[in-house]
Amino acid sequence: MGKDKSEKSGYQLKVPKGTKDWDGKDMIIRDKIFSTIKEVFKTYGAVTIDTPVFELREILAGKYGEDSKLIYDLADQGGELCSLRYDLTVPFARWLAMNSNIKEIKRYQLDKVYRRDQPAMTKGRMREFYQCDFDIAGTYDPMLPDAECMSITCEIFERLGWQGKYTIKINHRKILDGIFQVCGVPEEKIRTISSAVDKLDKSPWADVRKEMVEEKGLAEDVADRIGEYVVLKGGVDLLERLQKDERLSTNESAKAGLADMDLLFKYLKIDGVLDKVSFDMSLARGLDYYTGVIYEVVTEGSAPQSASTDAAPEKKDAKPKKRSTNSSTATDADEDRSNDPSVGVGSIAAGGRYDNLVSMFSGKQQIPCVGISFGIERIFSLTKARLAATASTTTSSQRTNETDVYVMSVGGNGLLAERKKIVRRLRQAGIKSETAFKEKPRFDKQFKDMERTGVPFALILGEDELKVGKCKIKRNGAPEGDPEKEGVVIALEGLESEVARRIGDWYREQEVAETAGKLDLVRTGFA
């Protein structure tokens, strides 16, 4: 037997670990997520920019705290040491520093980023993935831009049909720093202890405490005092409780953070999104550049299916294996953990305020910034799981394209010229249409193609109807007794307006049948 092509070429034909190809129905869903997010960004007045996929290594160095080990470094090319971008925030800050004439901007960017993390592919945890960022740069009255980011977040998930099934966890770096200070954390350990606290969404307090004490050298009594605060969560009630805390009231950092949160909550109430927010003291966000409000968006699928609650987990779970940027020495970190019940999707969007990042590049120019980043792969993962769970109750096929009309023929000669002319007329009228690439297509094959792709309408051309300036329109999946199930005769004159009207009626019916606000998602089977 001959060797297959991959053996002859000397390499295995596959994509790198932590990456994948996208096609078919998955791309339809992803495209709708992208277009929905982009439309909201534009609604809020943002403009877009584009930055290189790799940056000078020194630009990225020292900006991500302990996560810096996940940066992909590139080989020396032409005397420059470069790395693949880890996120879109640091490149944006670098861009602002290089364009000193820009003092204020609302910016969005949808691009791929790269992280040498352990993948869990079906849960949206990948090494190459898209981020969709919205940022507001400039000096404005306190907390107004921050509230805008919260409003954008809620609008995006409502337009995606999540119907309030998400929570924005929110905290403030200055409050956290104040807590660490009054609890007795040495100044040089604040950032590393903050990174430990940030793991509370995945690990119980006992594990986090153990890391603080055994790995990071924090005194046990200091860790216990921190534990009194970081387990707290709530809303305005928690804010009022912290404002009355005697220890925090003497700390300037905590007082400033609490004042910001008080103002932010007032704006969120005005914007009608306060009920989506949870004031969560365990949220720390491990990245070093955050200076103020921080937030993450979670939903039911964000948490792992199961998590250890033991006070003393096995040693192999207590300390993650060291990751390396050298793929040849990072075998354990390369394994896909999609089937690991202790791994969840995690946050589906996250961000915060970073007022000092631009000045780190410019040396003098201080441009306050706040923003949020949406993780497409994680949003997609949860969306696809929801579609799979509801597939048995869905009455119509999921769309695999956005074609609204399939022009077909009945009879032996195929009517190719007539079909192409009708398709051209419809497309010129802005109606998404197609026809079979066959001179004489079989009638049953045309219907199968239409049903397979989920096209809602068929326009059927027959010789007898064409002679009298008519054709027939049939709605795919129409209920029994509906005249459109077998087809309705309509005139070729004014065809475009008649077809457009019927398509419009169909989408409005979908909106009524499902939930207000989900019309845009019917095309892709979201509803």
Short mmCIF file of C-alpha atoms in Angstrom, two decimals:
data_model
loop_
_atom_site.label_atom_id
_atom_site.label_comp_id
_atom_site.label_asym_id
_atom_site.label_seq_id
_atom_site.Cartn_x
_atom_site.Cartn_y
_atom_site.Cartn_z
CA MET A 1 0.00 0.00 0.00
CA GLY A 2 1.22 3.48 -0.82
CA LYS A 3 1.92 6.07 1.81
CA ASP A 4 -0.54 8.91 2.23
CA LYS A 5 0.34 12.45 1.24
CA SER A 6 1.21 13.59 4.77
CA GLU A 7 3.74 10.76 5.15
CA LYS A 8 5.35 11.58 1.82
CA SER A 9 5.68 15.25 2.72
CA GLY A 10 7.32 14.46 6.05
CA TYR A 11 4.87 16.41 8.21
CA GLN A 12 1.45 15.92 9.73
CA LEU A 13 -1.33 17.82 7.99
CA LYS A 14 -2.99 19.72 10.87
CA VAL A 15 -3.39 23.16 12.37
CA PRO A 16 -1.24 24.14 15.37
CA LYS A 17 -2.57 23.29 18.83
CA GLY A 18 -4.87 25.96 20.16
CA THR A 19 -6.03 27.05 16.69
CA LYS A 20 -8.69 25.87 14.24
CA ASP A 21 -10.22 26.44 10.83
CA TRP A 22 -13.72 27.92 10.71
CA ASP A 23 -16.34 27.22 8.05
CA GLY A 24 -19.97 26.47 7.30
CA LYS A 25 -22.63 27.21 9.91
CA ASP A 26 -19.99 28.22 12.44
CA MET A 27 -18.90 31.09 10.21
CA ILE A 28 -22.49 32.28 9.80
CA ILE A 29 -22.89 32.47 13.57
CA ARG A 30 -19.51 34.17 14.03
CA ASP A 31 -20.21 36.68 11.28
CA LYS A 32 -23.47 37.69 12.94
CA ILE A 33 -21.71 38.13 16.30
CA PHE A 34 -19.08 40.32 14.64
CA SER A 35 -21.60 42.45 12.76
CA THR A 36 -23.79 42.92 15.85
CA ILE A 37 -20.86 44.05 17.99
CA LYS A 38 -19.49 46.34 15.29
CA GLU A 39 -22.90 47.94 14.76
CA VAL A 40 -23.22 48.75 18.47
CA PHE A 41 -19.70 50.21 18.53
CA LYS A 42 -20.64 52.49 15.64
CA THR A 43 -23.92 53.42 17.31
CA TYR A 44 -21.91 54.74 20.24
CA GLY A 45 -19.78 56.92 17.97
CA ALA A 46 -16.59 54.87 17.77
CA VAL A 47 -14.12 54.90 14.87
CA THR A 48 -11.80 52.03 14.02
CA ILE A 49 -8.03 51.70 13.69
CA ASP A 50 -5.72 48.88 12.61
CA THR A 51 -2.42 47.92 14.26
CA PRO A 52 0.24 45.30 13.36
CA VAL A 53 -0.26 41.72 14.45
CA PHE A 54 3.19 41.84 16.07
CA GLU A 55 4.86 44.54 18.15
CA LEU A 56 8.39 45.23 19.31
CA ARG A 57 9.00 42.94 22.27
CA GLU A 58 9.88 45.84 24.54
CA ILE A 59 6.47 47.42 23.86
CA LEU A 60 4.67 44.40 25.33
CA ALA A 61 7.18 43.59 28.08
CA GLY A 62 6.13 44.34 31.65
CA LYS A 63 2.50 45.20 30.86
CA TYR A 64 0.71 41.96 31.73
CA GLY A 65 2.02 40.89 35.12
CA GLU A 66 2.30 37.13 35.58
CA ASP A 67 0.59 36.55 32.23
CA SER A 68 3.63 37.92 30.41
CA LYS A 69 4.89 34.33 30.20
CA LEU A 70 2.06 33.62 27.73
CA ILE A 71 3.38 36.06 25.10
CA TYR A 72 4.51 34.48 21.81
CA ASP A 73 8.03 35.70 21.03
CA LEU A 74 9.22 35.70 17.41
CA ALA A 75 12.69 34.98 16.07
CA ASP A 76 15.02 37.90 15.40
CA GLN A 77 14.19 39.28 11.95
CA GLY A 78 16.33 42.13 10.64
CA GLY A 79 17.69 43.10 14.04
CA GLU A 80 14.31 43.63 15.75
CA LEU A 81 12.97 41.44 18.55
CA CYS A 82 9.21 41.18 18.13
CA SER A 83 6.29 39.35 19.74
CA LEU A 84 2.75 38.56 18.63
CA ARG A 85 0.29 40.92 20.25
CA TYR A 86 -1.23 39.60 23.47
CA ASP A 87 -4.20 41.95 23.40
CA LEU A 88 -5.42 45.07 21.57
CA THR A 89 -5.10 47.43 24.53
CA VAL A 90 -1.33 47.86 24.72
CA PRO A 91 -1.02 48.41 20.93
CA PHE A 92 -3.76 51.05 21.21
CA ALA A 93 -1.88 52.83 23.98
CA ARG A 94 1.29 52.71 21.89
CA TRP A 95 -0.65 54.16 18.95
CA LEU A 96 -1.94 57.01 21.12
CA ALA A 97 1.58 57.78 22.33
CA MET A 98 2.81 57.93 18.71
CA ASN A 99 -0.09 60.20 17.66
CA SER A 100 0.26 62.95 20.25
CA ASN A 101 -2.14 65.24 18.39
CA ILE A 102 -5.04 62.92 19.34
CA LYS A 103 -6.28 63.84 22.80
CA GLU A 104 -9.74 62.26 22.67
CA ILE A 105 -11.08 59.29 20.74
CA LYS A 106 -13.67 56.54 20.89
CA ARG A 107 -12.02 53.64 19.14
CA TYR A 108 -12.99 50.09 18.26
CA GLN A 109 -10.93 47.27 16.80
CA LEU A 110 -11.79 43.68 15.86
CA ASP A 111 -8.63 41.61 15.45
CA LYS A 112 -6.82 38.41 16.36
CA VAL A 113 -4.55 38.15 19.39
CA TYR A 114 -2.22 35.36 20.52
CA ARG A 115 -1.54 33.73 23.88
CA ARG A 116 0.61 30.72 24.71
CA ASP A 117 -2.08 29.43 27.09
CA GLN A 118 -3.34 25.90 27.63
CA PRO A 119 -6.24 25.47 25.19
CA ALA A 120 -9.76 24.20 25.80
CA MET A 121 -11.06 24.48 22.26
CA THR A 122 -14.77 23.73 22.66
CA LYS A 123 -14.95 26.24 25.52
CA GLY A 124 -13.51 29.09 23.50
CA ARG A 125 -10.08 29.00 25.18
CA MET A 126 -7.64 29.20 22.29
CA ARG A 127 -4.16 30.42 21.42
CA GLU A 128 -5.32 32.41 18.42
CA PHE A 129 -8.61 34.21 18.95
CA TYR A 130 -10.50 37.39 18.16
CA GLN A 131 -11.00 40.27 20.53
CA CYS A 132 -13.48 43.06 19.85
CA ASP A 133 -12.36 46.14 21.75
CA PHE A 134 -14.08 49.43 22.53
CA ASP A 135 -12.06 52.15 24.29
CA ILE A 136 -12.59 55.76 25.26
CA ALA A 137 -9.42 57.84 25.54
CA GLY A 138 -9.35 61.39 26.88
CA THR A 139 -10.03 63.53 29.94
CA TYR A 140 -13.73 63.64 30.82
CA ASP A 141 -15.82 64.09 33.96
CA PRO A 142 -15.33 61.11 36.32
CA MET A 143 -17.04 57.79 35.58
CA LEU A 144 -19.05 58.93 32.55
CA PRO A 145 -16.90 56.98 30.06
CA ASP A 146 -16.88 54.00 32.46
CA ALA A 147 -20.67 53.99 32.56
CA GLU A 148 -20.72 54.17 28.75
CA CYS A 149 -18.71 50.94 28.57
CA MET A 150 -21.27 49.23 30.81
CA SER A 151 -24.14 50.45 28.61
CA ILE A 152 -22.39 49.20 25.48
CA THR A 153 -21.85 45.81 27.08
CA CYS A 154 -25.52 45.40 27.96
CA GLU A 155 -26.71 46.54 24.55
CA ILE A 156 -24.44 44.07 22.75
CA PHE A 157 -25.62 41.07 24.75
CA GLU A 158 -29.25 42.11 24.48
CA ARG A 159 -28.89 42.41 20.69
CA LEU A 160 -27.30 38.96 20.66
CA GLY A 161 -30.45 37.62 22.30
CA TRP A 162 -29.05 36.82 25.76
CA GLN A 163 -32.13 38.34 27.42
CA GLY A 164 -30.36 39.44 30.59
CA LYS A 165 -28.71 36.04 31.18
CA TYR A 166 -25.34 37.56 32.02
CA THR A 167 -23.77 39.48 34.88
CA ILE A 168 -21.18 42.26 34.84
CA LYS A 169 -18.88 41.66 37.80
CA ILE A 170 -17.30 44.97 38.78
CA ASN A 171 -14.66 46.12 41.24
CA HIS A 172 -12.10 48.92 41.60
CA ARG A 173 -8.33 48.59 41.73
CA LYS A 174 -8.03 51.43 44.23
CA ILE A 175 -10.43 49.68 46.59
CA LEU A 176 -8.45 46.45 46.28
CA ASP A 177 -5.16 48.25 46.84
CA GLY A 178 -6.64 49.96 49.88
CA ILE A 179 -7.80 46.61 51.27
CA PHE A 180 -4.34 45.12 50.75
CA GLN A 181 -2.75 48.10 52.47
CA VAL A 182 -4.99 48.08 55.56
CA CYS A 183 -4.59 44.30 55.80
CA GLY A 184 -0.80 44.66 55.88
CA VAL A 185 0.36 43.50 52.43
CA PRO A 186 3.86 44.85 51.67
CA GLU A 187 3.80 47.34 48.79
CA GLU A 188 6.04 45.18 46.61
CA LYS A 189 3.63 42.22 46.92
CA ILE A 190 0.38 44.05 46.09
CA ARG A 191 0.32 43.17 42.39
CA THR A 192 1.26 39.52 42.89
CA ILE A 193 -1.32 39.11 45.68
CA SER A 194 -3.88 40.78 43.41
CA SER A 195 -3.15 38.12 40.77
CA ALA A 196 -3.78 35.41 43.36
CA VAL A 197 -7.13 36.94 44.35
CA ASP A 198 -8.14 37.02 40.67
CA LYS A 199 -8.20 33.19 40.71
CA LEU A 200 -11.18 33.09 43.06
CA ASP A 201 -13.54 32.62 40.13
CA LYS A 202 -11.87 29.24 39.44
CA SER A 203 -10.55 28.16 42.85
CA PRO A 204 -11.91 28.14 46.41
CA TRP A 205 -10.55 30.59 48.96
CA ALA A 206 -8.52 27.81 50.66
CA ASP A 207 -6.47 27.30 47.47
CA VAL A 208 -5.96 31.03 46.92
CA ARG A 209 -4.91 31.50 50.56
CA LYS A 210 -2.44 28.64 50.22
CA GLU A 211 -0.89 30.28 47.15
CA MET A 212 -0.59 33.60 48.97
CA VAL A 213 1.09 32.08 52.02
CA GLU A 214 3.14 29.17 50.66
CA GLU A 215 4.11 30.43 47.21
CA LYS A 216 4.16 34.19 47.65
CA GLY A 217 5.33 34.45 51.23
CA LEU A 218 2.42 36.38 52.72
CA ALA A 219 1.88 36.17 56.48
CA GLU A 220 -1.06 33.97 57.44
CA ASP A 221 -2.82 36.64 59.50
CA VAL A 222 -2.56 39.08 56.58
CA ALA A 223 -4.10 36.51 54.24
CA ASP A 224 -6.93 35.90 56.71
CA ARG A 225 -7.71 39.63 56.89
CA ILE A 226 -7.82 39.79 53.09
CA GLY A 227 -10.20 36.82 53.13
CA GLU A 228 -12.72 38.80 55.13
CA TYR A 229 -13.11 41.23 52.21
CA VAL A 230 -12.60 39.31 48.97
CA VAL A 231 -15.50 36.92 49.59
CA LEU A 232 -17.98 39.83 49.62
CA LYS A 233 -20.33 40.59 46.74
CA GLY A 234 -23.53 42.56 46.28
CA GLY A 235 -24.64 45.90 44.89
CA VAL A 236 -25.39 49.29 46.39
CA ASP A 237 -25.76 47.55 49.76
CA LEU A 238 -22.15 46.35 49.65
CA LEU A 239 -20.95 49.80 48.62
CA GLU A 240 -22.70 51.34 51.63
CA ARG A 241 -21.20 48.68 53.90
CA LEU A 242 -17.68 49.36 52.67
CA GLN A 243 -18.17 53.11 52.99
CA LYS A 244 -18.90 52.57 56.70
CA ASP A 245 -15.88 50.29 57.21
CA GLU A 246 -13.61 51.99 59.76
CA ARG A 247 -10.39 50.51 58.38
CA LEU A 248 -11.14 51.50 54.78
CA SER A 249 -12.34 54.99 55.74
CA THR A 250 -8.79 55.86 56.86
CA ASN A 251 -7.19 54.71 53.59
CA GLU A 252 -6.98 57.28 50.79
CA SER A 253 -6.85 54.72 47.98
CA ALA A 254 -9.95 52.88 49.21
CA LYS A 255 -11.86 56.14 49.80
CA ALA A 256 -11.12 57.32 46.23
CA GLY A 257 -12.25 53.99 44.78
CA LEU A 258 -15.46 53.92 46.79
CA ALA A 259 -16.26 57.49 45.70
CA ASP A 260 -15.84 56.42 42.07
CA MET A 261 -18.13 53.43 42.57
CA ASP A 262 -20.77 55.59 44.23
CA LEU A 263 -20.80 57.91 41.22
CA LEU A 264 -20.71 55.02 38.74
CA PHE A 265 -23.71 53.32 40.33
CA LYS A 266 -25.72 56.54 40.01
CA TYR A 267 -24.95 56.71 36.27
CA LEU A 268 -25.70 53.02 35.76
CA LYS A 269 -29.08 53.51 37.39
CA ILE A 270 -29.83 56.38 34.99
CA ASP A 271 -28.76 54.20 32.04
CA GLY A 272 -31.03 51.38 33.23
CA VAL A 273 -28.28 48.76 33.56
CA LEU A 274 -27.57 48.74 37.30
CA ASP A 275 -29.51 45.49 37.71
CA LYS A 276 -26.97 43.74 35.44
CA VAL A 277 -24.05 44.62 37.75
CA SER A 278 -22.61 42.70 40.71
CA PHE A 279 -20.09 44.47 42.97
CA ASP A 280 -17.67 41.56 43.44
CA MET A 281 -14.66 41.99 45.74
CA SER A 282 -12.98 38.83 44.40
CA LEU A 283 -12.51 40.41 40.97
CA ALA A 284 -8.93 41.62 40.61
CA ARG A 285 -7.95 41.31 36.90
CA GLY A 286 -4.37 40.11 36.72
CA LEU A 287 -3.09 42.61 34.15
CA ASP A 288 -0.78 45.22 35.64
CA TYR A 289 -1.96 48.23 33.65
CA TYR A 290 -5.40 48.64 35.26
CA THR A 291 -5.71 51.66 37.58
CA GLY A 292 -9.42 52.07 38.40
CA VAL A 293 -12.72 50.33 37.67
CA ILE A 294 -12.35 46.74 36.43
CA TYR A 295 -15.08 44.41 35.17
CA GLU A 296 -15.80 41.00 33.67
CA VAL A 297 -18.95 39.64 32.04
CA VAL A 298 -19.97 36.12 33.02
CA THR A 299 -22.92 33.84 32.35
CA GLU A 300 -24.00 30.38 33.46
CA GLY A 301 -21.60 28.69 31.05
CA SER A 302 -18.64 30.70 32.31
CA ALA A 303 -18.12 28.55 35.39
CA PRO A 304 -16.60 25.05 35.19
CA GLN A 305 -18.94 22.07 35.40
CA SER A 306 -17.21 20.98 38.57
CA ALA A 307 -14.60 22.54 40.77
CA SER A 308 -12.66 21.33 43.74
CA THR A 309 -13.95 22.55 47.08
CA ASP A 310 -11.39 20.70 49.17
CA ALA A 311 -9.33 22.82 51.50
CA ALA A 312 -6.22 20.85 50.57
CA PRO A 313 -6.37 19.65 46.95
CA GLU A 314 -3.88 17.21 45.56
CA LYS A 315 -0.47 18.64 44.99
CA LYS A 316 -0.68 18.29 41.22
CA ASP A 317 -3.72 20.59 41.21
CA ALA A 318 -2.42 23.07 43.76
CA LYS A 319 0.28 24.47 41.56
CA PRO A 320 -0.12 24.75 37.78
CA LYS A 321 2.67 23.32 35.73
CA LYS A 322 5.12 25.85 34.45
CA ARG A 323 4.42 27.00 30.92
CA SER A 324 7.11 27.78 28.45
CA THR A 325 7.11 29.78 25.27
CA ASN A 326 9.22 26.99 23.79
CA SER A 327 6.77 24.52 22.29
CA SER A 328 9.27 21.67 22.48
CA THR A 329 9.44 21.92 26.29
CA ALA A 330 5.78 22.71 27.02
CA THR A 331 4.12 19.35 26.38
CA ASP A 332 1.66 19.55 29.31
CA ALA A 333 0.59 23.10 28.43
CA ASP A 334 -0.18 21.97 24.88
CA GLU A 335 -2.89 19.48 25.82
CA ASP A 336 -6.48 20.44 25.00
CA ARG A 337 -8.56 20.60 28.20
CA SER A 338 -11.97 20.76 26.51
CA ASN A 339 -13.13 17.66 28.40
CA ASP A 340 -11.78 18.80 31.76
CA PRO A 341 -14.84 19.52 33.96
CA SER A 342 -12.75 21.88 36.10
CA VAL A 343 -12.30 24.23 33.13
CA GLY A 344 -15.11 26.59 32.19
CA VAL A 345 -15.54 29.11 29.41
CA GLY A 346 -14.58 31.92 31.78
CA SER A 347 -15.42 35.57 31.24
CA ILE A 348 -16.92 36.47 27.86
CA ALA A 349 -15.92 40.13 28.04
CA ALA A 350 -13.65 42.11 30.34
CA GLY A 351 -11.91 45.44 30.72
CA GLY A 352 -11.35 48.42 32.93
CA ARG A 353 -9.65 51.79 33.37
CA TYR A 354 -5.97 52.22 32.53
CA ASP A 355 -4.92 55.84 33.03
CA ASN A 356 -1.12 55.45 33.02
CA LEU A 357 -0.45 53.11 30.10
CA VAL A 358 -0.03 55.78 27.40
CA SER A 359 2.45 57.73 29.52
CA MET A 360 4.55 54.56 29.88
CA PHE A 361 5.30 54.93 26.17
CA SER A 362 5.34 58.70 25.73
CA GLY A 363 7.16 59.50 28.95
CA LYS A 364 5.03 62.59 29.54
CA GLN A 365 1.71 62.51 27.71
CA GLN A 366 -1.00 61.36 30.12
CA ILE A 367 -4.20 60.22 28.39
CA PRO A 368 -6.73 58.50 30.66
CA CYS A 369 -8.38 55.48 29.03
CA VAL A 370 -11.13 53.00 29.77
CA GLY A 371 -12.38 50.14 27.64
CA ILE A 372 -13.83 46.67 27.29
CA SER A 373 -12.90 43.65 25.17
CA PHE A 374 -15.34 40.97 23.95
CA GLY A 375 -14.04 37.44 23.38
CA ILE A 376 -15.61 36.17 20.17
CA GLU A 377 -14.59 32.53 20.61
CA ARG A 378 -16.12 32.31 24.09
CA ILE A 379 -19.32 34.07 23.03
CA PHE A 380 -19.50 31.73 20.04
CA SER A 381 -18.91 28.66 22.21
CA LEU A 382 -21.82 29.50 24.50
CA THR A 383 -24.06 30.48 21.57
CA LYS A 384 -23.40 27.22 19.76
CA ALA A 385 -24.08 25.22 22.93
CA ARG A 386 -27.39 27.04 23.33
CA LEU A 387 -28.34 26.28 19.72
CA ALA A 388 -27.50 22.60 20.20
CA ALA A 389 -29.60 22.45 23.37
CA THR A 390 -32.64 23.93 21.64
CA ALA A 391 -32.23 22.14 18.30
CA SER A 392 -35.00 19.63 19.07
CA THR A 393 -37.53 22.42 19.64
CA THR A 394 -36.50 24.59 16.70
CA THR A 395 -39.07 24.55 13.91
CA SER A 396 -36.89 25.83 11.10
CA SER A 397 -33.45 24.87 9.84
CA GLN A 398 -30.49 26.92 10.86
CA ARG A 399 -29.44 29.21 8.05
CA THR A 400 -26.07 28.48 6.46
CA ASN A 401 -26.11 31.66 4.38
CA GLU A 402 -28.16 34.85 4.17
CA THR A 403 -29.88 34.09 0.87
CA ASP A 404 -33.57 35.00 1.06
CA VAL A 405 -34.77 33.75 -2.35
CA TYR A 406 -33.82 30.64 -4.34
CA VAL A 407 -34.88 31.03 -7.99
CA MET A 408 -35.69 27.62 -9.49
CA SER A 409 -37.31 26.19 -12.58
CA VAL A 410 -39.81 23.45 -13.30
CA GLY A 411 -39.81 21.67 -16.62
CA GLY A 412 -37.31 20.01 -18.93
CA ASN A 413 -35.41 22.91 -20.50
CA GLY A 414 -34.18 24.46 -17.20
CA LEU A 415 -34.97 28.10 -18.12
CA LEU A 416 -31.38 29.10 -17.32
CA ALA A 417 -31.54 32.49 -19.06
CA GLU A 418 -34.82 33.37 -17.39
CA ARG A 419 -33.54 32.28 -13.96
CA LYS A 420 -30.39 34.37 -14.31
CA LYS A 421 -32.37 37.44 -15.39
CA ILE A 422 -34.68 37.15 -12.37
CA VAL A 423 -31.73 36.70 -10.00
CA ARG A 424 -30.09 39.78 -11.48
CA ARG A 425 -33.28 41.84 -11.01
CA LEU A 426 -33.62 40.74 -7.39
CA ARG A 427 -29.98 41.39 -6.55
CA GLN A 428 -30.12 44.85 -8.09
CA ALA A 429 -33.08 45.51 -5.78
CA GLY A 430 -30.96 44.47 -2.79
CA ILE A 431 -32.63 41.08 -2.35
CA LYS A 432 -30.19 38.25 -1.59
CA SER A 433 -30.84 35.64 -4.26
CA GLU A 434 -29.26 32.66 -6.00
CA THR A 435 -30.02 29.89 -8.47
CA ALA A 436 -28.57 26.49 -9.36
CA PHE A 437 -25.38 26.31 -11.44
CA LYS A 438 -27.02 23.85 -13.82
CA GLU A 439 -28.54 24.36 -17.25
CA LYS A 440 -31.24 21.80 -16.55
CA PRO A 441 -31.41 21.21 -12.79
CA ARG A 442 -33.67 18.56 -11.34
CA PHE A 443 -36.64 20.07 -9.55
CA ASP A 444 -36.25 17.90 -6.42
CA LYS A 445 -32.52 18.69 -6.25
CA GLN A 446 -33.27 22.43 -6.31
CA PHE A 447 -35.66 22.05 -3.39
CA LYS A 448 -33.14 20.00 -1.43
CA ASP A 449 -30.50 22.69 -1.93
CA MET A 450 -32.93 25.34 -0.74
CA GLU A 451 -33.95 23.38 2.36
CA ARG A 452 -30.38 22.38 3.18
CA THR A 453 -29.27 26.02 3.35
CA GLY A 454 -32.43 27.24 5.07
CA VAL A 455 -33.48 29.74 2.38
CA PRO A 456 -36.97 30.96 3.35
CA PHE A 457 -38.45 31.56 -0.14
CA ALA A 458 -38.44 29.77 -3.49
CA LEU A 459 -39.33 31.62 -6.70
CA ILE A 460 -40.50 28.98 -9.18
CA LEU A 461 -40.39 29.67 -12.91
CA GLY A 462 -42.44 27.59 -15.33
CA GLU A 463 -42.93 28.02 -19.08
CA ASP A 464 -46.72 28.39 -18.87
CA GLU A 465 -46.54 31.02 -16.10
CA LEU A 466 -43.78 32.97 -17.86
CA LYS A 467 -45.86 33.25 -21.03
CA VAL A 468 -48.47 35.24 -19.12
CA GLY A 469 -45.95 37.25 -17.08
CA LYS A 470 -46.31 35.22 -13.90
CA CYS A 471 -44.27 33.04 -11.56
CA LYS A 472 -44.92 31.23 -8.29
CA ILE A 473 -43.52 32.04 -4.83
CA LYS A 474 -43.35 29.37 -2.13
CA ARG A 475 -42.36 29.80 1.52
CA ASN A 476 -40.05 27.16 2.94
CA GLY A 477 -41.49 25.52 6.07
CA ALA A 478 -44.93 27.13 5.83
CA PRO A 479 -47.50 25.40 8.08
CA GLU A 480 -50.22 23.10 6.76
CA GLY A 481 -53.11 25.05 5.28
CA ASP A 482 -51.02 28.10 4.48
CA PRO A 483 -51.46 29.01 0.78
CA GLU A 484 -47.72 29.75 0.54
CA LYS A 485 -46.91 26.12 1.40
CA GLU A 486 -47.80 25.02 -2.15
CA GLY A 487 -46.97 28.34 -3.75
CA VAL A 488 -48.79 31.54 -4.70
CA VAL A 489 -48.86 32.96 -8.26
CA ILE A 490 -47.53 36.53 -8.51
CA ALA A 491 -46.82 38.90 -11.42
CA LEU A 492 -43.33 39.40 -12.84
CA GLU A 493 -44.10 43.10 -13.18
CA GLY A 494 -43.30 44.69 -9.86
CA LEU A 495 -41.74 41.40 -8.75
CA GLU A 496 -39.05 43.11 -6.67
CA SER A 497 -41.45 45.01 -4.40
CA GLU A 498 -43.75 42.01 -3.95
CA VAL A 499 -40.87 39.70 -2.98
CA ALA A 500 -39.37 42.33 -0.66
CA ARG A 501 -42.73 42.76 1.06
CA ARG A 502 -43.06 39.02 1.67
CA ILE A 503 -39.51 38.77 3.01
CA GLY A 504 -40.19 41.66 5.35
CA ASP A 505 -43.40 40.01 6.57
CA TRP A 506 -41.50 36.76 7.17
CA TYR A 507 -38.88 38.43 9.33
CA ARG A 508 -41.53 40.29 11.31
CA GLU A 509 -43.31 36.98 11.94
CA GLN A 510 -40.08 35.52 13.26
CA GLU A 511 -39.71 38.49 15.58
CA VAL A 512 -43.21 38.03 16.97
CA ALA A 513 -42.78 34.26 17.25
CA GLU A 514 -39.54 34.60 19.14
CA THR A 515 -38.64 37.57 21.36
CA ALA A 516 -38.52 41.27 20.66
CA GLY A 517 -35.01 42.35 19.77
CA LYS A 518 -33.92 39.04 18.19
CA LEU A 519 -34.96 39.78 14.59
CA ASP A 520 -31.39 40.29 13.43
CA LEU A 521 -30.42 36.85 14.67
CA VAL A 522 -33.13 34.83 12.95
CA ARG A 523 -31.03 34.59 9.80
CA THR A 524 -28.38 32.58 11.56
CA GLY A 525 -30.54 30.42 13.76
CA PHE A 526 -29.82 32.33 16.99
CA ALA A 527 -33.50 32.74 17.72
#
